[in-house]
mmCIF file of C-alpha atoms in Angstrom:
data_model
loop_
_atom_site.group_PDB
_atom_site.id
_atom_site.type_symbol
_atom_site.label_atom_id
_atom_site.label_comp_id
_atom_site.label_asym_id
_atom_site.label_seq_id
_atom_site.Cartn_x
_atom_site.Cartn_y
_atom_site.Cartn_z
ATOM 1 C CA UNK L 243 -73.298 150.579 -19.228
ATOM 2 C CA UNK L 244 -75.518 153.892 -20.349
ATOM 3 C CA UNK L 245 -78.886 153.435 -20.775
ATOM 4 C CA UNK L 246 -79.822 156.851 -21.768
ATOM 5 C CA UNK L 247 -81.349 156.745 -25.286
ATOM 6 C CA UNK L 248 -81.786 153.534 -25.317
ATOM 7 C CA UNK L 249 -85.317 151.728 -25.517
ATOM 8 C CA UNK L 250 -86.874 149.953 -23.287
ATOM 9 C CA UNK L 251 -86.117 146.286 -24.309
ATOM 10 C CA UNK L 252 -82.534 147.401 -24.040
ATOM 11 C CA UNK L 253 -82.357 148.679 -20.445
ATOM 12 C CA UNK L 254 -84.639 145.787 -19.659
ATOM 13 C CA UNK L 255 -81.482 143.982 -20.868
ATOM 14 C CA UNK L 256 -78.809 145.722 -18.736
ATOM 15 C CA UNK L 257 -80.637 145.763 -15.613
ATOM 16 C CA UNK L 258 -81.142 141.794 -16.131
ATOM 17 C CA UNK L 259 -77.496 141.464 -17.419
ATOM 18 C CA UNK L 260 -76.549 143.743 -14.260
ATOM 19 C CA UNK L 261 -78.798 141.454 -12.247
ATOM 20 C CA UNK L 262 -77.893 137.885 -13.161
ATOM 21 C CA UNK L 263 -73.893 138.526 -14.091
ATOM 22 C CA UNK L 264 -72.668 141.852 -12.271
ATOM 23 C CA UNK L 265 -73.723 141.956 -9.003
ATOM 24 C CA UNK L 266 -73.014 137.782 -8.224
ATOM 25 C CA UNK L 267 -69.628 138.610 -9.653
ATOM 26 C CA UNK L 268 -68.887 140.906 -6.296
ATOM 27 C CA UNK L 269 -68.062 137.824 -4.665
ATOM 28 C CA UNK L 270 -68.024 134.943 -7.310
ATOM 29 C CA UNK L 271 -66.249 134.190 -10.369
ATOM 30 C CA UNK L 272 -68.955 134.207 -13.412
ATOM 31 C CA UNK L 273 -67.876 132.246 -16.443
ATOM 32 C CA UNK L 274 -69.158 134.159 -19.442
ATOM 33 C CA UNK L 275 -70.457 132.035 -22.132
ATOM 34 C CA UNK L 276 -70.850 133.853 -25.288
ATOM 35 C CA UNK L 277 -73.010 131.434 -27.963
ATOM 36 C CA UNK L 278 -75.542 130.733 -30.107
ATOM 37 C CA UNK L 279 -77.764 127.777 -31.261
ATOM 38 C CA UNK L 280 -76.095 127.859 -34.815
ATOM 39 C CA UNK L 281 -72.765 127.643 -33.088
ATOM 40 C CA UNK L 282 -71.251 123.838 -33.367
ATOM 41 C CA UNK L 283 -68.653 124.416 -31.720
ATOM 42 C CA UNK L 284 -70.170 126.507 -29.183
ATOM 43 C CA UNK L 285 -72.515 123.590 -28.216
ATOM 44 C CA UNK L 286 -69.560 121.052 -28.642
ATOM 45 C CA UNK L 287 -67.672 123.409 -25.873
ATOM 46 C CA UNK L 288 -71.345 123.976 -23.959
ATOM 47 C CA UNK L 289 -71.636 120.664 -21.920
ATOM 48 C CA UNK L 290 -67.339 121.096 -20.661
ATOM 49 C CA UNK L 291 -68.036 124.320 -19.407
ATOM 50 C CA UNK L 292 -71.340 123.495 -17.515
ATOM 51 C CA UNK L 293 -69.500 120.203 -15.768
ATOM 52 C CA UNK L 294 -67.023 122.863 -14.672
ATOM 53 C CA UNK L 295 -68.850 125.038 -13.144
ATOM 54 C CA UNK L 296 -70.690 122.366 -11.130
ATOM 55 C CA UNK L 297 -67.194 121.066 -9.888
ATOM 56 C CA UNK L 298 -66.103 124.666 -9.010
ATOM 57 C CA UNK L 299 -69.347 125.414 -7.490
ATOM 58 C CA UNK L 300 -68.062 125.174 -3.864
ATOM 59 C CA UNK L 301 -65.363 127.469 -4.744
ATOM 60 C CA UNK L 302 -67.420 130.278 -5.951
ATOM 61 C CA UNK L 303 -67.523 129.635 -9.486
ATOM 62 C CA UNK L 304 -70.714 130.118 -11.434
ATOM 63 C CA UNK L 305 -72.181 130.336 -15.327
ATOM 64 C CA UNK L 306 -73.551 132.661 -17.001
ATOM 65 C CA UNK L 307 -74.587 131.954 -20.600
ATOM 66 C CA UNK L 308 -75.220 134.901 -22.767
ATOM 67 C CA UNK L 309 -77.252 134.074 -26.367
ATOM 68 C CA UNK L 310 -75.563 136.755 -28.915
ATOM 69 C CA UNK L 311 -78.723 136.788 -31.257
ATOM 70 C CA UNK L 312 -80.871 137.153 -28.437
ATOM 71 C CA UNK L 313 -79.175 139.681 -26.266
ATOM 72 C CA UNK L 314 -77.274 141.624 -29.060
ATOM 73 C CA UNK L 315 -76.219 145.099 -27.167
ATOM 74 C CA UNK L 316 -74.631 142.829 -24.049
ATOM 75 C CA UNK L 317 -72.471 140.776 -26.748
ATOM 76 C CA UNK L 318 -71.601 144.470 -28.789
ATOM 77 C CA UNK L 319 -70.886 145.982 -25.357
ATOM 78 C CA UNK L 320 -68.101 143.337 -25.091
ATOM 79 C CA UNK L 321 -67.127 143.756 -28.740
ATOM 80 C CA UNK L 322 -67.435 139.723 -29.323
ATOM 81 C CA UNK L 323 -66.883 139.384 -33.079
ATOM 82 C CA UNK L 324 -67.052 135.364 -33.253
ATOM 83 C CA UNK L 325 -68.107 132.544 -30.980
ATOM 84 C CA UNK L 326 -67.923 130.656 -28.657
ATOM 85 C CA UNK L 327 -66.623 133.387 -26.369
ATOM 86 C CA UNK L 328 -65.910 132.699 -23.082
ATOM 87 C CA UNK L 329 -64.420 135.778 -20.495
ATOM 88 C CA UNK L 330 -64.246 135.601 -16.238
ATOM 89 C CA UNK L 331 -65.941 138.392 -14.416
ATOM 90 C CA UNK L 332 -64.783 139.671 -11.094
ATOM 91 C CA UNK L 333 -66.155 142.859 -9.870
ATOM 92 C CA UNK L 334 -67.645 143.948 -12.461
ATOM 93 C CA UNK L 335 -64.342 143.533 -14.475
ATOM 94 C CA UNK L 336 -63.129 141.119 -17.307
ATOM 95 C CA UNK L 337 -60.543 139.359 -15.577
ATOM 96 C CA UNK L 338 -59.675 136.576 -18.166
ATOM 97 C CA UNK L 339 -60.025 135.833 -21.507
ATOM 98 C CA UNK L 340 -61.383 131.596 -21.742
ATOM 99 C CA UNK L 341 -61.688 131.522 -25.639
ATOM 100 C CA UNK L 342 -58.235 129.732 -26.003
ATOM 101 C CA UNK L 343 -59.192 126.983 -23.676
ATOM 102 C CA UNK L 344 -60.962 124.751 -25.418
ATOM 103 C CA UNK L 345 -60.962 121.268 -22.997
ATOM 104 C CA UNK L 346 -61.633 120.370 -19.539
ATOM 105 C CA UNK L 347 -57.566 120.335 -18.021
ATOM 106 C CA UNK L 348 -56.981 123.725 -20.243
ATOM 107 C CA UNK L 349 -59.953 125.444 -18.552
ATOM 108 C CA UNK L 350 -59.668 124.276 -15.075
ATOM 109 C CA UNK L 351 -55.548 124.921 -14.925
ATOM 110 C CA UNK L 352 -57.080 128.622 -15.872
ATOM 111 C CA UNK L 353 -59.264 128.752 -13.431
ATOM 112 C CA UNK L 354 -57.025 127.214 -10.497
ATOM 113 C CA UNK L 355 -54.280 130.109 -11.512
ATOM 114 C CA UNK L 356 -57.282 132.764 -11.438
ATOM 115 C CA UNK L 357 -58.808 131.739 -8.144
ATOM 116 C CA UNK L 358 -55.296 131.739 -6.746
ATOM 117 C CA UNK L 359 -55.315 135.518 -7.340
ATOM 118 C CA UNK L 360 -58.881 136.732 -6.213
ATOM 119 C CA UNK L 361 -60.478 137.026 -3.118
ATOM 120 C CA UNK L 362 -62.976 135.066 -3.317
ATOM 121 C CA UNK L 363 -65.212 133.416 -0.450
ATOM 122 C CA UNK L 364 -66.853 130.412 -1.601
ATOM 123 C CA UNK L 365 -70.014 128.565 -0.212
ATOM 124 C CA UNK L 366 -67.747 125.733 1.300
ATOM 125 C CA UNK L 367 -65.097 128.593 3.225
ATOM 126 C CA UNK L 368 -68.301 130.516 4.433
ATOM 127 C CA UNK L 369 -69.168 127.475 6.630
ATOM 128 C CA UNK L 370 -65.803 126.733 7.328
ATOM 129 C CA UNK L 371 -65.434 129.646 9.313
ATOM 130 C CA UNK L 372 -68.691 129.655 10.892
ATOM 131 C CA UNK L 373 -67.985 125.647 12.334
ATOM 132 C CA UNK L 374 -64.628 127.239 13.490
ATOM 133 C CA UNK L 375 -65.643 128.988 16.717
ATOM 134 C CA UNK L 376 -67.671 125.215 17.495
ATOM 135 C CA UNK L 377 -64.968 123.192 16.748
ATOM 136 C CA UNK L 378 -62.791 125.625 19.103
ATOM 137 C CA UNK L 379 -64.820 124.870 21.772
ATOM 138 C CA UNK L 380 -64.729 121.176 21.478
ATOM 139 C CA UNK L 381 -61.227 121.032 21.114
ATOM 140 C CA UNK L 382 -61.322 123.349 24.327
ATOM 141 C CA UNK L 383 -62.835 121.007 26.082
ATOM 142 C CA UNK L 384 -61.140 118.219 25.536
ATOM 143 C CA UNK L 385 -57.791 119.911 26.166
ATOM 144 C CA UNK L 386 -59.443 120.572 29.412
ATOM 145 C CA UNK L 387 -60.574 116.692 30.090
ATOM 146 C CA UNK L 388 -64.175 117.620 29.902
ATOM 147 C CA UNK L 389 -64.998 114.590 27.502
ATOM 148 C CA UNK L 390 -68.897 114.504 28.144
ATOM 149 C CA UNK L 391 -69.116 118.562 26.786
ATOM 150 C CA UNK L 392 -66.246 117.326 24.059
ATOM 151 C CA UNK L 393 -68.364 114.659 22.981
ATOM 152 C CA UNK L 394 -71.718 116.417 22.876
ATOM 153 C CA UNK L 395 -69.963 119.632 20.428
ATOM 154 C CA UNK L 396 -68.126 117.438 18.329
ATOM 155 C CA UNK L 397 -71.240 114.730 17.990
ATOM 156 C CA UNK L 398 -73.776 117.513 16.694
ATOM 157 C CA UNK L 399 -70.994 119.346 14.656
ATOM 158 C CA UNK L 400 -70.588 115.824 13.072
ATOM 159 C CA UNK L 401 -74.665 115.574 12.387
ATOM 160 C CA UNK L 402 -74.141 119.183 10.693
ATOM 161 C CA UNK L 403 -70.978 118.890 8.889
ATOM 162 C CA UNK L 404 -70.051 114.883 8.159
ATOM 163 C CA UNK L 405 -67.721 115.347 5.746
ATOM 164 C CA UNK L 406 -65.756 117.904 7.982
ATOM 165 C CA UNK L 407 -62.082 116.455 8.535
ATOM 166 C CA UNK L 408 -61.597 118.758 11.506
ATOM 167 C CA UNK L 409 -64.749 117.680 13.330
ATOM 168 C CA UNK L 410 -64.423 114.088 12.788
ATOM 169 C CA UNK L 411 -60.600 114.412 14.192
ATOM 170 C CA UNK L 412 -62.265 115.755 17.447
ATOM 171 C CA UNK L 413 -64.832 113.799 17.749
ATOM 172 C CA UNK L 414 -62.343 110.193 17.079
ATOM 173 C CA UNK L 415 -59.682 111.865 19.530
ATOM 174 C CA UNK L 416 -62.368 112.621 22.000
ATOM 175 C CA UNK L 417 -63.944 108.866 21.647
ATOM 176 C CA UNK L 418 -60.413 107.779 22.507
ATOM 177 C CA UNK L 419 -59.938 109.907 25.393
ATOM 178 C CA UNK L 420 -63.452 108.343 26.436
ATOM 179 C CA UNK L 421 -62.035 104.771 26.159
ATOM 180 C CA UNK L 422 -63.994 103.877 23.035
ATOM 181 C CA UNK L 423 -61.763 102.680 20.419
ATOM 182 C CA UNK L 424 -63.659 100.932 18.227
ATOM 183 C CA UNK L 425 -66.576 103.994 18.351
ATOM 184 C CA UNK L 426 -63.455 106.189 17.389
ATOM 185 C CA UNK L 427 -62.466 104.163 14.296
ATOM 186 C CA UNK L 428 -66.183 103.665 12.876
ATOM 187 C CA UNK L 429 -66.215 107.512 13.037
ATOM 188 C CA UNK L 430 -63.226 107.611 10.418
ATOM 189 C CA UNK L 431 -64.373 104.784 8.736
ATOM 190 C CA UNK L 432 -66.609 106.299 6.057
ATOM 191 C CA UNK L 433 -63.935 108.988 5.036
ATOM 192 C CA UNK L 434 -63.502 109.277 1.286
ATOM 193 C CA UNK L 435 -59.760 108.312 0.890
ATOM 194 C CA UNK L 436 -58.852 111.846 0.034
ATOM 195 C CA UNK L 437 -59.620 113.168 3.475
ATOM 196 C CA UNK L 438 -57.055 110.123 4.585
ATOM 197 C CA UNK L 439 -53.987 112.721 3.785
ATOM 198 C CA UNK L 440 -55.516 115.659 5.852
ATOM 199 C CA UNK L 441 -53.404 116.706 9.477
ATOM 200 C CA UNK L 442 -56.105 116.308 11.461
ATOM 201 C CA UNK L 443 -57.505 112.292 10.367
ATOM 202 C CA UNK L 444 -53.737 111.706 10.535
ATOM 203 C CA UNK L 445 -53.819 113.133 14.472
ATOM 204 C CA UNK L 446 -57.234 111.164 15.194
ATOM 205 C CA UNK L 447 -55.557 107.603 13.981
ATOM 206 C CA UNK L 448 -52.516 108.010 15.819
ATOM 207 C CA UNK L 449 -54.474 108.712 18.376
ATOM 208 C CA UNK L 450 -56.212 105.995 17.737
ATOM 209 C CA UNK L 451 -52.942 103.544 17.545
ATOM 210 C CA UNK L 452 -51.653 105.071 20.361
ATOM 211 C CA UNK L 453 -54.217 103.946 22.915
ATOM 212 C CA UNK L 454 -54.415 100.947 22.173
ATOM 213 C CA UNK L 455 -50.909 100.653 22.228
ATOM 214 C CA UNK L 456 -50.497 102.228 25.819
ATOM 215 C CA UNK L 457 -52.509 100.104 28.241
ATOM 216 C CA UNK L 458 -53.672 101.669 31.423
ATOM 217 C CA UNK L 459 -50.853 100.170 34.421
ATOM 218 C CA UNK L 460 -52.750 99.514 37.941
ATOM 219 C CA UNK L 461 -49.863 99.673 39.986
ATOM 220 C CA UNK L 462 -47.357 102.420 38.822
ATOM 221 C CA UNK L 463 -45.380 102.669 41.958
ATOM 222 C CA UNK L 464 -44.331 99.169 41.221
ATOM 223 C CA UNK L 465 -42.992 99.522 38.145
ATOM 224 C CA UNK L 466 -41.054 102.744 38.943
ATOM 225 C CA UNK L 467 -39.658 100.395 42.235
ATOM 226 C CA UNK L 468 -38.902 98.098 39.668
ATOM 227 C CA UNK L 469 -37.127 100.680 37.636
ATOM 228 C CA UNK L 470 -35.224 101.466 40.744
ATOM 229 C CA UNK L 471 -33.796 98.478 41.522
ATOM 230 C CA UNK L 472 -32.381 98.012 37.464
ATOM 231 C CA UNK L 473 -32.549 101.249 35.682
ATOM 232 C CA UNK L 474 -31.702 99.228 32.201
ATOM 233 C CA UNK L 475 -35.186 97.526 32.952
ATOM 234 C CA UNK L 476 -36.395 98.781 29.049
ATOM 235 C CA UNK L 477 -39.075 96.772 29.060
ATOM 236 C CA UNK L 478 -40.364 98.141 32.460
ATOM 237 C CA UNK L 479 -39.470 101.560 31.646
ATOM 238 C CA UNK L 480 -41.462 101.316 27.940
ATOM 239 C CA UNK L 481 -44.563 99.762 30.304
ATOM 240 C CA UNK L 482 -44.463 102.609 32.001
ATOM 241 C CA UNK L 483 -43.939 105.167 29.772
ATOM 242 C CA UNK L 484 -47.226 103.400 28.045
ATOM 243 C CA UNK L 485 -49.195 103.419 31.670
ATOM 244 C CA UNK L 486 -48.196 107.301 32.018
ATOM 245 C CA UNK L 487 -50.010 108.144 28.611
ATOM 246 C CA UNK L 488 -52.811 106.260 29.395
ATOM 247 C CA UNK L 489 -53.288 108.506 32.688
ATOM 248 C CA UNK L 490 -52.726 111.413 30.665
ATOM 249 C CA UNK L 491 -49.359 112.444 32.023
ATOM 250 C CA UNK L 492 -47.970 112.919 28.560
ATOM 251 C CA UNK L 493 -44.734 114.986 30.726
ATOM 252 C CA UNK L 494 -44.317 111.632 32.667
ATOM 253 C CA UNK L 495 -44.247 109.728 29.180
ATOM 254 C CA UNK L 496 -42.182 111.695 27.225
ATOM 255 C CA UNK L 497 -39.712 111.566 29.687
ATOM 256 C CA UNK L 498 -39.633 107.854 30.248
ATOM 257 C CA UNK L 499 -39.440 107.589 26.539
ATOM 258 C CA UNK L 500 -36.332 110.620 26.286
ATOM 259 C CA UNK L 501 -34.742 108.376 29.052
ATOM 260 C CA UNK L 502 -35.143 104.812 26.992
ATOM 261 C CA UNK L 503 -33.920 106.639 23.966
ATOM 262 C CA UNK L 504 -30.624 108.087 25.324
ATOM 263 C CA UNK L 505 -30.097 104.964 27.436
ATOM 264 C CA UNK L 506 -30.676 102.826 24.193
ATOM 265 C CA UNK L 507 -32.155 104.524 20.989
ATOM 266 C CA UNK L 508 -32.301 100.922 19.238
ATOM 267 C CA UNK L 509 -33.824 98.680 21.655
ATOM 268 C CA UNK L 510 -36.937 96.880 20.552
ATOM 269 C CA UNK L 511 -35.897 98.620 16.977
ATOM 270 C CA UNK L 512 -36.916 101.443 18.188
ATOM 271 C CA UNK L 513 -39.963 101.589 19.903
ATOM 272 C CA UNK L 514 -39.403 104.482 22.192
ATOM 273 C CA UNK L 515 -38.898 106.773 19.664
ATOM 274 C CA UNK L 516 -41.828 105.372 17.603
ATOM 275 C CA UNK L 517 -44.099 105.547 20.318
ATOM 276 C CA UNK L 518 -42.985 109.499 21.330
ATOM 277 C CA UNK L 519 -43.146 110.625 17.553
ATOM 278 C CA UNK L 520 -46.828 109.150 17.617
ATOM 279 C CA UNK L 521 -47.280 110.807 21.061
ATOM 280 C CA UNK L 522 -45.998 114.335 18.973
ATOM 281 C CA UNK L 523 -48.618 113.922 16.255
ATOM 282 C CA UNK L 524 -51.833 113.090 18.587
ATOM 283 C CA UNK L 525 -50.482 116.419 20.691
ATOM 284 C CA UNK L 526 -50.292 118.427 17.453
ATOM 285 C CA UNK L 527 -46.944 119.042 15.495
ATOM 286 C CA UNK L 528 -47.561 122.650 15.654
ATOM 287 C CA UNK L 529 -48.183 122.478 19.516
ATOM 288 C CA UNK L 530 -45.795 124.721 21.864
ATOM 289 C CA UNK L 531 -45.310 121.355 24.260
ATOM 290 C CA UNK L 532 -44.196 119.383 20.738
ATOM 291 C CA UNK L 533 -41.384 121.925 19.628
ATOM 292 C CA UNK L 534 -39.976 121.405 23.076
ATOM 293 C CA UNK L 535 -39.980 118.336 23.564
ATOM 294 C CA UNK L 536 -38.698 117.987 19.868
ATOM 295 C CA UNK L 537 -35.753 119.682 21.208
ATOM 296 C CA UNK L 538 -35.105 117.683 23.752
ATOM 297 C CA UNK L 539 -35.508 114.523 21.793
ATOM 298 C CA UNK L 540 -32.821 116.160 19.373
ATOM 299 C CA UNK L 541 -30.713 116.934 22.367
ATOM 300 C CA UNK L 542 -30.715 112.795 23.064
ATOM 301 C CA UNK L 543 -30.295 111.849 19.700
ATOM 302 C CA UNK L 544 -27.040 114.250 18.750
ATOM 303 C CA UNK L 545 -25.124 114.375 21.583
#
């Protein structure tokens, strides 16, 4: 916007509008409220808009209300001819026109396409990414069986981020690996049951099931001399398939559980391959060690 020949209330105007609208919309979204206090239906549409931007806070959504009668030369610089207005402002640049949208679904199905489009960096992503190196290193750790370090990362990442399905996943599979089960489950237990469907809670309470399912075994050798003597031993062969998981040989225990399941896929109504599927998910589905073991369970099951 020029500001030459303009007075002084005027440029005091642009460098506020410039202030409080342009430069946040570098990075954010800004809602651009166009009303009056003579406007009905402006102050009918007022209270939707401010709920929304609350809820889309976290995703870099903010409000910007802009009083025609009081800040004339902004509303004429947008050419508004009737109220309530309402544009989106990204970069510097009208990005979408609101007006149409008039309740809460109509406006937030506009935004959700917008955001879609834009790259925008809210609040919540910010921290995401700067927990992500921390939560690297705890999972590090734990890969590598150091459970005191595991537990100490994932414990204060919990104090800073409680909410944070990612940390809480380490922290329950890291309990488990330290032989507290019920510490493990009371860390999940105050989830809000939309964090339920996320990968990594999913990972934590199989891991979860999985222990307690697989007991540790004090005297392998016997059941593998056991196995020996009647290789059709299921029950033995399960029992040790369990004691190899709980030592941490999970390349032991997948293939006592490979062997049950191509020697009979149905006994116990399926157990074997109940138990390995669970042992995929606490490993990771994406894992390198999953996809070949996946194979190899494929192998078993179609030929």
């Amino acid at each position: 916007m020029a500001t030459l020949g303009m007075s002084a209330a005027d440029k005091e105007a642009i460098e506020a509008f410039k202030r409080d609208v342009v430069d946040p919309s570098m990075t954010s979204l800004v809602i651009l409220d166009f009303w009056a206090e003579w406007c009905g239906p402006c102050k009918a549409l007022s209270p939707t808009l401010e709920k929304i931007a609350v809820d889309y806070a976290d995703r870099g959504v903010i409000l910007a209300k802009i009083n025609v009668d009081e800040q004339k030369l902004i509303a004429a610089q947008f050419r508004v001819q009737s109220i309530p207005t309402v544009y989106a402002m990204f970069q510097g640049q009208l990005v979408a026109d609101l007006t149409p949208a008039r309740t809460e679904g109509q406006l937030t199905k506009m935004l959700d396409q917008i955001l879609k489009q834009l790259p925008i960096t809210s609040e919540a992503d910010a921290a995401a990414q700067d927990l992500a190196p921390m939560i690297a290193m705890g999972e590090e750790a734990l890969d590598a069986g150091d459970i005191e370090r595991a537990l100490s990362v994932f414990g204060q990442l919990a104090d800073m981020a409680p909410d944070n399905s990612d940390i809480l996943s380490g922290l329950a599979r890291t309990l488990v690996q330290a032989g507290q089960y019920d510490e493990a489950e009371a860390a999940l237990a105050a989830l809000p049951p939309e964090k339920e469907k996320d990968a990594g809670i999913a990972r934590a309470r199989a891991a979860i099931a999985l222990a307690r399912d697989a007991q540790p075994v004090d005297d392998m050798a016997a059941l593998r001399a056991k196995l020996d003597a009647d290789p059709d031993d299921h029950a033995t062969r399960y029992e040790l398939a369990g004691g190899l998981m709980a030592s941490g040989d999970r390349d032991g225990a997948a293939e006592a559980l490979l062997d049950l399941i191509a020697r009979d896929r149905d006994w116990n109504e399926g157990a074997a391959r109940t138990r390995l599927l669970k042992l995929f998910e606490v490993v990771g589905l994406e894992d390198g060690w999953v996809r070949d073991q996946r194979r190899k369970l494929s192998a078993v099951l179609f030929t």
